[in-house]
CSV table of C-alpha atoms and ligand atoms in Angstrom, one decimal:
chain,number,residue,atom,x,y,z
A,1,MET,CA,92.9,208.2,222.5
A,2,GLU,CA,89.9,210.5,223.4
A,3,ASN,CA,92.4,213.3,223.9
A,4,LEU,CA,93.9,212.9,220.4
A,5,LYS,CA,92.3,214.5,217.4
A,6,GLY,CA,93.1,215.4,213.8
A,7,LYS,CA,96.8,215.4,212.9
A,8,GLU,CA,97.9,213.9,216.2
A,9,LEU,CA,95.5,211.0,215.9
A,10,GLN,CA,96.5,210.5,212.3
A,11,LYS,CA,100.1,210.4,213.2
A,12,MET,CA,99.4,207.7,215.9
A,13,LEU,CA,97.4,205.6,213.5
A,14,THR,CA,99.3,205.8,210.2
A,15,TYR,CA,102.7,204.5,209.1
A,16,SER,CA,105.2,206.6,207.2
A,17,VAL,CA,109.0,206.9,207.0
A,18,GLU,CA,111.0,210.2,206.9
A,19,HIS,CA,114.2,211.1,205.1
A,20,ILE,CA,117.0,210.4,207.7
A,21,ALA,CA,118.5,213.9,207.4
A,22,LYS,CA,115.1,215.5,208.1
A,23,LYS,CA,114.9,213.5,211.3
A,24,ASP,CA,118.5,214.0,212.4
A,25,GLU,CA,120.8,216.3,210.5
A,26,SER,CA,123.9,215.0,212.4
A,27,MET,CA,123.6,211.7,210.6
A,28,VAL,CA,124.9,213.3,207.4
A,29,GLU,CA,128.4,214.0,208.8
A,30,LYS,CA,128.5,210.6,210.5
A,31,SER,CA,127.5,208.8,207.4
A,32,PHE,CA,130.0,210.6,205.2
A,33,GLU,CA,132.8,209.8,207.6
A,34,PHE,CA,131.8,206.1,207.7
A,35,CYS,CA,131.6,205.8,204.0
A,36,GLU,CA,135.2,206.9,203.4
A,37,GLY,CA,136.3,203.4,204.6
A,38,TYR,CA,133.6,201.8,202.6
A,39,MET,CA,134.6,203.4,199.4
A,40,ASP,CA,138.3,202.4,199.9
A,41,PHE,CA,137.1,198.8,200.6
A,42,LEU,CA,134.9,198.8,197.4
A,43,THR,CA,137.7,200.1,195.2
A,44,ALA,CA,140.1,197.4,196.6
A,45,SER,CA,137.6,194.5,196.5
A,46,LYS,CA,136.7,194.1,192.8
A,47,THR,CA,136.3,190.3,193.1
A,48,GLU,CA,135.2,187.8,195.8
A,49,ARG,CA,138.8,186.8,196.3
A,50,LEU,CA,140.0,190.4,196.8
A,51,ALA,CA,137.0,191.0,199.1
A,52,ALA,CA,137.8,187.9,201.1
A,53,ALA,CA,141.5,188.9,201.4
A,54,ASN,CA,140.6,192.4,202.5
A,55,ILE,CA,138.1,191.1,205.1
A,56,LEU,CA,140.7,188.7,206.5
A,57,GLU,CA,143.3,191.5,206.6
A,58,ILE,CA,140.9,193.7,208.6
A,59,ALA,CA,139.9,190.8,210.8
A,60,LYS,CA,143.5,189.8,211.6
A,61,ALA,CA,144.3,193.5,212.5
A,62,ASN,CA,141.4,193.3,214.9
A,63,GLY,CA,142.6,190.2,216.7
A,64,TYR,CA,140.9,187.4,214.8
A,65,THR,CA,142.8,184.1,214.6
A,66,GLU,CA,142.1,181.1,212.4
A,67,PHE,CA,139.4,178.8,213.9
A,68,ASP,CA,140.7,175.5,215.2
A,69,PRO,CA,137.9,173.0,216.0
A,70,ALA,CA,140.3,171.3,218.4
A,71,LYS,CA,140.7,174.4,220.6
A,72,THR,CA,138.4,175.8,223.3
A,73,TYR,CA,137.4,179.4,223.0
A,74,LYS,CA,136.0,181.8,225.6
A,75,ALA,CA,133.6,184.8,225.4
A,76,GLY,CA,135.1,187.7,223.5
A,77,ASP,CA,137.5,185.5,221.5
A,78,LYS,CA,137.5,186.3,217.8
A,79,VAL,CA,138.0,183.7,215.1
A,80,TYR,CA,137.8,183.4,211.3
A,81,VAL,CA,137.1,180.7,208.8
A,82,ASN,CA,138.6,181.1,205.3
A,83,ASN,CA,136.7,179.0,202.7
A,84,ARG,CA,139.1,178.6,199.8
A,85,ASP,CA,140.1,182.3,199.7
A,86,ARG,CA,136.6,183.2,198.4
A,87,ALA,CA,134.3,183.2,201.3
A,88,VAL,CA,134.8,184.0,205.0
A,89,ILE,CA,133.2,183.6,208.4
A,90,LEU,CA,134.1,186.0,211.3
A,91,SER,CA,132.9,185.1,214.7
A,92,THR,CA,133.0,186.7,218.2
A,93,LEU,CA,132.3,184.2,221.0
A,94,GLY,CA,129.4,185.2,223.1
A,95,GLN,CA,128.7,185.0,226.8
A,96,LYS,CA,125.9,182.4,226.4
A,97,THR,CA,126.6,178.9,225.1
A,98,VAL,CA,125.7,178.6,221.4
A,99,ASP,CA,122.6,176.3,222.1
A,100,ASN,CA,121.0,179.6,223.1
A,101,GLY,CA,121.3,180.5,219.4
A,102,VAL,CA,123.9,182.5,217.4
A,103,SER,CA,123.5,185.8,215.6
A,104,ILE,CA,124.1,185.2,211.9
A,105,VAL,CA,124.6,188.1,209.4
A,106,ALA,CA,125.0,186.7,205.9
A,107,SER,CA,126.0,188.8,203.0
A,108,HIS,CA,127.7,187.9,199.7
A,109,ILE,CA,130.9,189.2,198.1
A,110,ASP,CA,130.5,187.9,194.6
A,111,CYS,CA,129.1,190.3,192.0
A,112,PRO,CA,127.8,190.2,188.4
A,113,ARG,CA,130.7,190.3,185.9
A,114,LEU,CA,132.3,188.8,182.8
A,115,ASP,CA,134.2,185.6,183.4
A,116,LEU,CA,136.8,184.4,180.8
A,117,LYS,CA,135.8,181.1,179.1
A,118,PRO,CA,138.2,178.2,179.9
A,119,ASN,CA,139.9,178.5,176.5
A,120,PRO,CA,139.5,182.2,176.0
A,121,LEU,CA,142.2,183.5,173.7
A,122,TYR,CA,141.8,183.9,169.9
A,123,GLU,CA,142.6,186.2,167.0
A,124,SER,CA,140.2,187.5,164.4
A,125,ASN,CA,141.2,189.9,161.6
A,126,GLU,CA,144.5,190.7,163.4
A,127,ILE,CA,142.8,191.7,166.7
A,128,ALA,CA,143.4,189.5,169.8
A,129,TYR,CA,140.4,188.7,171.9
A,130,PHE,CA,139.2,186.9,175.1
A,131,LYS,CA,135.9,185.0,174.9
A,132,THR,CA,133.8,185.6,178.0
A,133,HIS,CA,130.8,184.0,179.7
A,134,TYR,CA,128.8,186.5,181.8
A,135,TYR,CA,128.2,185.7,185.5
A,136,GLY,CA,125.0,186.6,187.3
A,137,GLY,CA,122.2,188.9,186.2
A,138,VAL,CA,123.8,191.2,183.6
A,139,LYS,CA,122.1,193.6,181.2
A,140,ARG,CA,124.8,192.8,178.6
A,141,TYR,CA,124.5,196.1,176.6
A,142,GLN,CA,125.7,198.0,179.7
A,143,TRP,CA,129.1,196.3,179.5
A,144,ALA,CA,129.9,197.3,175.9
A,145,ALA,CA,132.2,200.2,175.1
A,146,THR,CA,133.2,200.8,178.7
A,147,PRO,CA,136.7,200.3,180.3
A,148,LEU,CA,137.1,197.0,182.1
A,149,ALA,CA,139.8,195.7,184.4
A,150,LEU,CA,141.1,192.1,184.5
A,151,HIS,CA,141.4,190.3,187.9
A,152,GLY,CA,142.0,186.8,189.0
A,153,VAL,CA,144.3,183.9,189.5
A,154,VAL,CA,146.0,181.3,187.3
A,155,ILE,CA,147.2,178.0,188.8
A,156,LYS,CA,150.3,176.9,186.8
A,157,THR,CA,151.0,173.3,186.0
A,158,ASN,CA,153.7,173.3,188.7
A,159,GLY,CA,151.0,174.3,191.3
A,160,GLU,CA,152.2,177.9,191.6
A,161,LYS,CA,149.4,180.5,192.0
A,162,VAL,CA,149.7,183.6,189.9
A,163,ASP,CA,147.6,186.7,190.7
A,164,ILE,CA,146.7,189.0,187.8
A,165,HIS,CA,145.4,192.5,188.3
A,166,ILE,CA,145.4,194.9,185.3
A,167,GLY,CA,143.4,198.0,184.8
A,168,GLU,CA,142.9,199.7,188.1
A,169,GLU,CA,146.1,201.8,188.4
A,170,PRO,CA,146.0,205.1,186.4
A,171,THR,CA,149.0,203.9,184.3
A,172,ASP,CA,147.5,200.5,183.6
A,173,PRO,CA,145.9,199.6,180.2
A,174,VAL,CA,142.2,198.6,180.3
A,175,PHE,CA,140.2,196.2,178.2
A,176,CYS,CA,136.8,196.5,176.5
A,177,LEU,CA,134.2,195.0,174.2
A,178,SER,CA,133.1,196.9,171.1
A,179,ASP,CA,129.6,198.1,170.2
A,180,LEU,CA,128.1,199.0,166.9
A,181,LEU,CA,128.1,202.7,165.8
A,182,PRO,CA,124.6,204.2,165.6
A,183,HIS,CA,125.0,204.8,161.9
A,184,LEU,CA,125.1,201.0,161.2
A,185,ALA,CA,122.8,199.9,164.1
A,186,LYS,CA,119.6,199.7,162.1
A,187,ASP,CA,119.2,195.9,162.5
A,188,GLN,CA,120.7,196.0,166.1
A,189,ALA,CA,118.0,198.5,167.0
A,190,GLU,CA,115.4,195.9,166.2
A,191,ARG,CA,116.9,193.4,168.6
A,192,LYS,CA,115.2,192.8,172.0
A,193,MET,CA,117.0,194.4,175.0
A,194,ARG,CA,118.5,191.2,176.2
A,195,ASP,CA,120.1,190.6,172.8
A,196,VAL,CA,121.4,194.1,172.0
A,197,ILE,CA,124.7,192.6,172.8
A,198,ARG,CA,124.5,188.8,172.6
A,199,GLY,CA,126.4,186.5,175.0
A,200,GLU,CA,128.7,185.3,172.2
A,201,GLU,CA,129.4,189.0,171.2
A,202,MET,CA,131.0,189.7,174.6
A,203,ASN,CA,134.5,189.5,173.1
A,204,ILE,CA,137.2,191.4,174.9
A,205,ILE,CA,139.8,193.3,172.9
A,206,LEU,CA,143.3,192.5,174.0
A,207,GLY,CA,145.7,193.9,171.4
A,208,SER,CA,146.4,194.5,167.8
A,209,LEU,CA,150.1,194.3,167.2
A,210,PRO,CA,151.6,191.2,165.5
A,211,TYR,CA,154.5,189.2,166.9
A,212,GLN,CA,157.4,190.0,164.5
A,213,ASP,CA,158.0,186.7,162.6
A,214,GLU,CA,156.7,186.2,159.1
A,215,GLU,CA,156.3,182.4,159.6
A,216,ILE,CA,153.8,182.6,162.3
A,217,LYS,CA,150.0,182.3,162.0
A,218,ASP,CA,147.8,184.2,164.4
A,219,ALA,CA,150.7,186.6,165.2
A,220,VAL,CA,148.6,189.0,167.2
A,221,LYS,CA,147.4,186.3,169.5
A,222,MET,CA,151.1,185.3,169.7
A,223,THR,CA,151.9,188.8,171.0
A,224,ALA,CA,149.3,188.3,173.8
A,225,LEU,CA,150.8,184.9,174.7
A,226,VAL,CA,154.3,186.2,174.7
A,227,TYR,CA,153.2,189.0,177.0
A,228,LEU,CA,151.4,186.6,179.4
A,229,TYR,CA,154.5,184.3,179.5
A,230,GLU,CA,157.0,187.1,180.0
A,231,LYS,CA,155.0,188.9,182.6
A,232,TYR,CA,153.4,186.0,184.5
A,233,GLY,CA,155.1,182.8,183.2
A,234,ILE,CA,151.8,181.3,182.0
A,235,THR,CA,150.9,179.5,178.8
A,236,GLU,CA,147.7,179.0,176.9
A,237,ARG,CA,147.4,175.5,178.6
A,238,GLU,CA,147.6,177.2,182.0
A,239,LEU,CA,144.8,179.6,181.2
A,240,LEU,CA,142.5,176.5,181.6
A,241,ASN,CA,143.4,176.4,185.4
A,242,ALA,CA,142.1,179.9,186.0
A,243,GLU,CA,139.5,182.2,187.4
A,244,LEU,CA,139.8,185.4,185.5
A,245,GLN,CA,137.1,188.1,185.6
A,246,LEU,CA,136.5,191.4,183.8
A,247,VAL,CA,134.9,194.1,186.0
A,248,PRO,CA,134.4,197.8,185.5
A,249,ALA,CA,137.7,199.6,185.9
A,250,GLY,CA,138.2,202.4,188.4
A,251,ALA,CA,137.4,203.6,191.9
A,252,ALA,CA,134.2,204.3,193.7
A,253,LYS,CA,133.1,207.9,193.3
A,254,ASP,CA,131.0,210.5,195.2
A,255,VAL,CA,127.9,211.3,193.1
A,256,GLY,CA,126.0,214.7,193.1
A,257,PHE,CA,126.7,218.3,194.1
A,258,ASP,CA,126.1,217.4,197.7
A,259,ARG,CA,128.2,214.1,197.4
A,260,SER,CA,125.3,212.3,199.2
A,261,LEU,CA,125.5,209.2,196.9
A,262,ILE,CA,128.2,206.7,196.0
A,263,GLY,CA,128.5,205.4,192.5
A,264,SER,CA,130.5,202.2,192.0
A,265,TYR,CA,130.6,198.7,190.7
A,266,GLY,CA,129.8,196.1,193.4
A,267,HIS,CA,127.5,197.7,196.0
A,268,ASP,CA,125.4,194.5,195.6
A,269,ASP,CA,126.5,193.1,198.0
A,270,ARG,CA,129.8,194.4,199.2
A,271,VAL,CA,127.8,197.2,200.9
A,272,CYS,CA,126.3,194.7,203.3
A,273,ALA,CA,129.6,192.9,203.6
A,274,TYR,CA,131.4,196.1,204.7
A,275,THR,CA,128.7,197.3,207.1
A,276,SER,CA,128.4,193.9,208.7
A,277,LEU,CA,132.2,193.6,208.8
A,278,MET,CA,132.5,196.9,210.8
A,279,ALA,CA,129.7,195.8,213.2
A,280,GLU,CA,131.4,192.4,213.6
A,281,VAL,CA,135.0,193.6,214.3
A,282,GLU,CA,133.7,196.2,216.9
A,283,ALA,CA,131.8,193.5,218.9
A,284,GLU,CA,133.4,192.9,222.3
A,285,THR,CA,131.6,190.3,224.4
A,286,PRO,CA,128.1,190.0,222.9
A,287,ASP,CA,125.5,187.8,224.7
A,288,TYR,CA,125.1,185.6,221.6
A,289,THR,CA,128.0,184.3,219.5
A,290,THR,CA,128.2,186.1,216.2
A,291,VAL,CA,128.5,184.3,212.9
A,292,THR,CA,129.2,187.0,210.3
A,293,VAL,CA,129.3,185.3,206.9
A,294,PHE,CA,130.7,186.6,203.6
A,295,ALA,CA,129.5,184.2,201.0
A,296,ASP,CA,130.4,183.4,197.4
A,297,LYS,CA,128.1,182.5,194.4
A,298,GLU,CA,124.9,184.3,195.5
A,299,GLU,CA,124.6,185.8,192.1
A,300,VAL,CA,124.3,182.4,190.5
A,301,GLY,CA,122.0,180.8,193.0
A,302,SER,CA,124.4,180.1,196.0
A,303,ASP,CA,125.6,176.8,194.6
A,304,GLY,CA,129.2,175.8,194.7
A,305,VAL,CA,131.5,175.0,197.6
A,306,ALA,CA,131.7,178.5,199.0
A,307,GLY,CA,128.1,179.4,198.4
A,308,LEU,CA,125.5,179.3,201.2
A,309,HIS,CA,123.8,176.2,199.6
A,310,SER,CA,127.0,174.4,200.7
A,311,ASP,CA,127.1,173.2,204.4
A,312,TRP,CA,130.3,175.1,205.3
A,313,MET,CA,128.5,177.6,207.6
A,314,GLU,CA,126.6,174.8,209.3
A,315,HIS,CA,129.8,172.9,209.8
A,316,PHE,CA,131.3,175.9,211.7
A,317,ILE,CA,128.3,176.2,213.9
A,318,THR,CA,128.4,172.5,214.6
A,319,TYR,CA,132.0,172.7,215.6
A,320,LEU,CA,131.1,175.5,218.0
A,321,ALA,CA,128.4,173.4,219.6
A,322,GLN,CA,130.7,170.4,219.9
A,323,MET,CA,133.4,172.5,221.5
A,324,GLN,CA,130.9,173.7,224.1
A,325,GLY,CA,129.3,170.2,224.5
A,326,VAL,CA,125.9,171.3,223.4
A,327,ASN,CA,123.5,170.0,220.8
A,328,HIS,CA,124.1,171.5,217.3
A,329,LEU,CA,120.4,171.1,216.2
A,330,THR,CA,119.2,173.1,219.3
A,331,THR,CA,121.9,175.6,218.3
A,332,LEU,CA,120.5,176.0,214.8
A,333,GLY,CA,116.9,176.1,216.0
A,334,ASN,CA,117.6,178.9,218.4
A,335,SER,CA,119.7,180.9,216.0
A,336,LYS,CA,118.6,184.1,214.1
A,337,CYS,CA,119.8,185.3,210.8
A,338,LEU,CA,119.8,188.6,209.0
A,339,SER,CA,120.2,187.8,205.3
A,340,ALA,CA,122.1,191.0,204.5
A,341,ASP,CA,121.5,192.0,200.9
A,342,VAL,CA,120.5,195.0,198.9
A,343,ASN,CA,117.0,195.8,197.6
A,344,ALA,CA,115.8,197.9,194.7
A,345,ALA,CA,115.2,201.5,195.6
A,346,TYR,CA,112.2,203.3,194.1
A,347,ASP,CA,113.4,205.0,191.0
A,348,PRO,CA,111.2,208.0,190.0
A,349,THR,CA,112.5,207.7,186.4
A,350,PHE,CA,111.1,204.2,186.2
A,351,PRO,CA,108.0,204.3,188.5
A,352,ASP,CA,106.0,201.7,186.5
A,353,VAL,CA,107.8,198.6,187.9
A,354,MET,CA,107.2,199.6,191.6
A,355,ASP,CA,104.3,199.7,194.0
A,356,PRO,CA,105.0,203.1,195.6
A,357,ARG,CA,103.4,202.0,198.9
A,358,ASN,CA,105.6,198.9,199.1
A,359,SER,CA,108.9,200.2,197.8
A,360,CYS,CA,112.0,201.3,199.7
A,361,TYR,CA,113.4,204.8,199.0
A,362,LEU,CA,116.8,206.4,199.1
A,363,ASN,CA,117.8,208.0,202.4
A,364,LYS,CA,115.1,206.4,204.4
A,365,GLY,CA,117.4,203.8,205.9
A,366,VAL,CA,118.0,200.1,206.0
A,367,VAL,CA,115.3,198.2,204.2
A,368,ILE,CA,113.8,195.1,205.8
A,369,THR,CA,112.2,192.8,203.2
A,370,LYS,CA,109.7,190.2,204.4
A,371,TYR,CA,109.8,188.1,201.3
A,372,THR,CA,111.5,188.0,197.9
A,373,GLY,CA,110.8,185.4,195.2
A,374,ALA,CA,108.8,185.7,191.9
A,375,GLY,CA,105.5,184.6,190.5
A,376,GLY,CA,103.5,184.3,193.7
A,377,LYS,CA,106.4,184.4,196.1
A,378,SER,CA,108.0,181.3,194.6
A,379,GLY,CA,111.5,180.6,195.9
A,380,THR,CA,111.2,182.9,198.9
A,381,ASN,CA,112.1,182.8,202.5
A,382,ASP,CA,108.9,184.6,203.7
A,383,SER,CA,109.9,185.7,207.2
A,384,THR,CA,107.4,184.9,210.0
A,385,ALA,CA,105.4,187.9,211.3
A,386,GLU,CA,106.9,187.1,214.8
A,387,PHE,CA,110.5,187.4,213.5
A,388,PHE,CA,109.8,190.4,211.4
A,389,ALA,CA,108.3,192.0,214.5
A,390,GLU,CA,111.3,191.0,216.7
A,391,ILE,CA,113.8,192.7,214.3
A,392,THR,CA,111.8,195.8,213.6
A,393,ASN,CA,110.9,196.3,217.3
A,394,MET,CA,114.6,195.9,218.1
A,395,LEU,CA,115.4,198.7,215.7
A,396,ASP,CA,112.6,200.9,217.0
A,397,ALA,CA,113.8,200.4,220.6
A,398,LYS,CA,117.2,201.8,219.5
A,399,GLY,CA,115.5,204.7,217.7
A,400,LEU,CA,117.0,203.6,214.4
A,401,SER,CA,115.7,204.5,210.9
A,402,TRP,CA,114.4,201.6,208.8
A,403,GLN,CA,111.8,201.0,206.1
A,404,THR,CA,110.3,198.1,204.3
A,405,GLY,CA,109.8,197.3,200.6
A,406,GLU,CA,109.1,194.6,198.1
A,407,LEU,CA,111.4,193.9,195.1
A,408,GLY,CA,109.1,195.6,192.6
A,409,LYS,CA,105.5,195.1,191.6
A,410,VAL,CA,103.8,191.7,191.8
A,411,ASP,CA,104.7,189.7,188.7
A,412,GLN,CA,107.1,192.4,187.4
A,413,GLY,CA,110.0,190.0,187.9
A,414,GLY,CA,111.7,189.2,191.2
A,415,GLY,CA,114.8,187.7,192.7
A,416,GLY,CA,116.2,185.9,195.7
A,417,THR,CA,118.9,186.0,198.3
A,418,VAL,CA,120.8,183.6,200.6
A,419,ALA,CA,117.8,183.8,203.0
A,420,LYS,CA,116.2,180.6,201.9
A,421,PHE,CA,119.4,178.6,202.2
A,422,VAL,CA,119.8,179.7,205.8
A,423,SER,CA,116.1,179.3,206.8
A,424,GLN,CA,116.1,175.7,205.4
A,425,LYS,CA,118.4,174.9,208.4
A,426,ASN,CA,115.5,175.8,210.8
A,427,ILE,CA,116.9,179.3,211.4
A,428,ASP,CA,114.6,182.3,211.6
A,429,THR,CA,115.7,184.6,208.8
A,430,VAL,CA,114.7,187.9,207.3
A,431,ASP,CA,116.2,190.0,204.5
A,432,ILE,CA,117.7,193.3,205.3
A,433,GLY,CA,120.0,195.7,203.5
A,434,VAL,CA,120.7,198.9,201.6
A,435,PRO,CA,118.4,200.4,198.9
A,436,VAL,CA,120.2,200.5,195.5
A,437,LEU,CA,119.5,202.3,192.2
A,438,SER,CA,120.7,200.7,189.0
A,439,MET,CA,121.3,197.4,190.7
A,440,HIS,CA,123.7,195.0,188.8
A,441,ALA,CA,124.8,197.9,186.5
A,442,PRO,CA,128.5,198.6,186.1
A,443,PHE,CA,127.9,201.8,188.1
A,444,GLU,CA,125.3,201.2,191.0
A,445,LEU,CA,124.2,203.9,193.4
A,446,VAL,CA,123.6,204.0,197.1
A,447,THR,CA,123.3,206.8,199.5
A,448,LYS,CA,125.7,207.3,202.4
A,449,LEU,CA,122.9,207.8,204.9
A,450,ASP,CA,121.5,204.4,204.0
A,451,VAL,CA,124.9,202.7,204.2
A,452,TYR,CA,125.4,204.1,207.7
A,453,SER,CA,121.8,203.2,208.7
A,454,THR,CA,122.5,199.6,207.7
A,455,TYR,CA,125.7,199.5,209.8
A,456,GLN,CA,123.7,200.7,212.8
A,457,ALA,CA,121.1,197.9,212.3
A,458,PHE,CA,123.9,195.3,212.2
A,459,VAL,CA,125.4,196.8,215.4
A,460,ALA,CA,122.0,196.6,217.1
A,461,PHE,CA,121.5,192.9,216.0
A,462,ILE,CA,125.0,191.7,216.9
A,463,ASN,CA,124.7,193.3,220.3
A,464,ARG,CA,121.1,192.3,220.9
B,1,MN,MN1,122.7,190.7,196.3
B,2,MN,MN1,122.5,190.7,193.0
């Protein structure tokens, strides 16, 4: 230290993070190439069911077979668990037995959206509508007067499952909800932001032509029913047995003159799903068995049978332990988890909500978040210093870019991830993921460099 002075000493003693492209220009080309696959995945994965189907298709093409608890697997074998077509685990068996711990990377594949109500269809003033109930943290005004696609399944009374996808192909019609014209929005302008469009005003316009029969009441609704019956064989009764969602229509797009950003619906959290998927399928014979989880229901608190508050992931790990004749509690206690989810990037247009010294920034790489929560860290998995150090030292040892950041200023708001549901199983867990601008908007932004950096972090963890 005696030899160091001025700038050199300052560099040694202080902490700062550089733009990835300033550190290594070659990362730009690598990240652009990687993100081509990501953008295709995003465009084709507008719902958790579509994401799960695409993950399973990629897994099967890479040699994964359905996990059978009665079978014995060896190092390098690749298996999948399909939880009700809406959540998935992929696993590559490691060289060590699982009581040495497994490497969990847990992302979620559900996103904020508008769900149809169980009895959705009605007519008002000769316009046919669907009633909706929004899902997850939605700024409702962002969803008005913008094209929406309809995706989902209907289970017919005879048990047959019908898939519906309308609004993504260039020749498809789209749907939308209306907003008031500015000329008549004097009273609406006085509403608070969350009520600019109220929940019960999120009514989706379906059509406006009457069924041609003078005797019929609600003839425009009848046109919609006839369309649904002729095209899909479903009745109004069968719409009760359904999961139908409205999501922003259209493909992921490059953003900016330099095409360095990706604008799309669903980065939160399909960006961590895709990057961990790529790291998982490329794993050969890691030391530790991988458990790469793609969960449902994170946006509504991880409850539900395919969310991470359910025990399905633990059941899989228990089966692995039983298969190898080792203790499943020892297995859980020695396991490590990256809770793979996005964080809010510092937005120079809205600086007031961020602590600039404790925010993540675009193009500075994967963000590792020690704690989330709200109101004095309530509801957080606050990673131990030891585990935070273990993960960040691992990334440093590989020369990878990373940064840290809180979710906004103290008491500005907050949020949570699946981390607390994994750590409650006695598993060391830390949050890690991609910085996002306009999180939960119909058009979220990430940078290609950050996406690639996150993939590199997952590769390092899985092959630790
Ligand atoms: Mn998320
Ligand atoms: Mn979210």
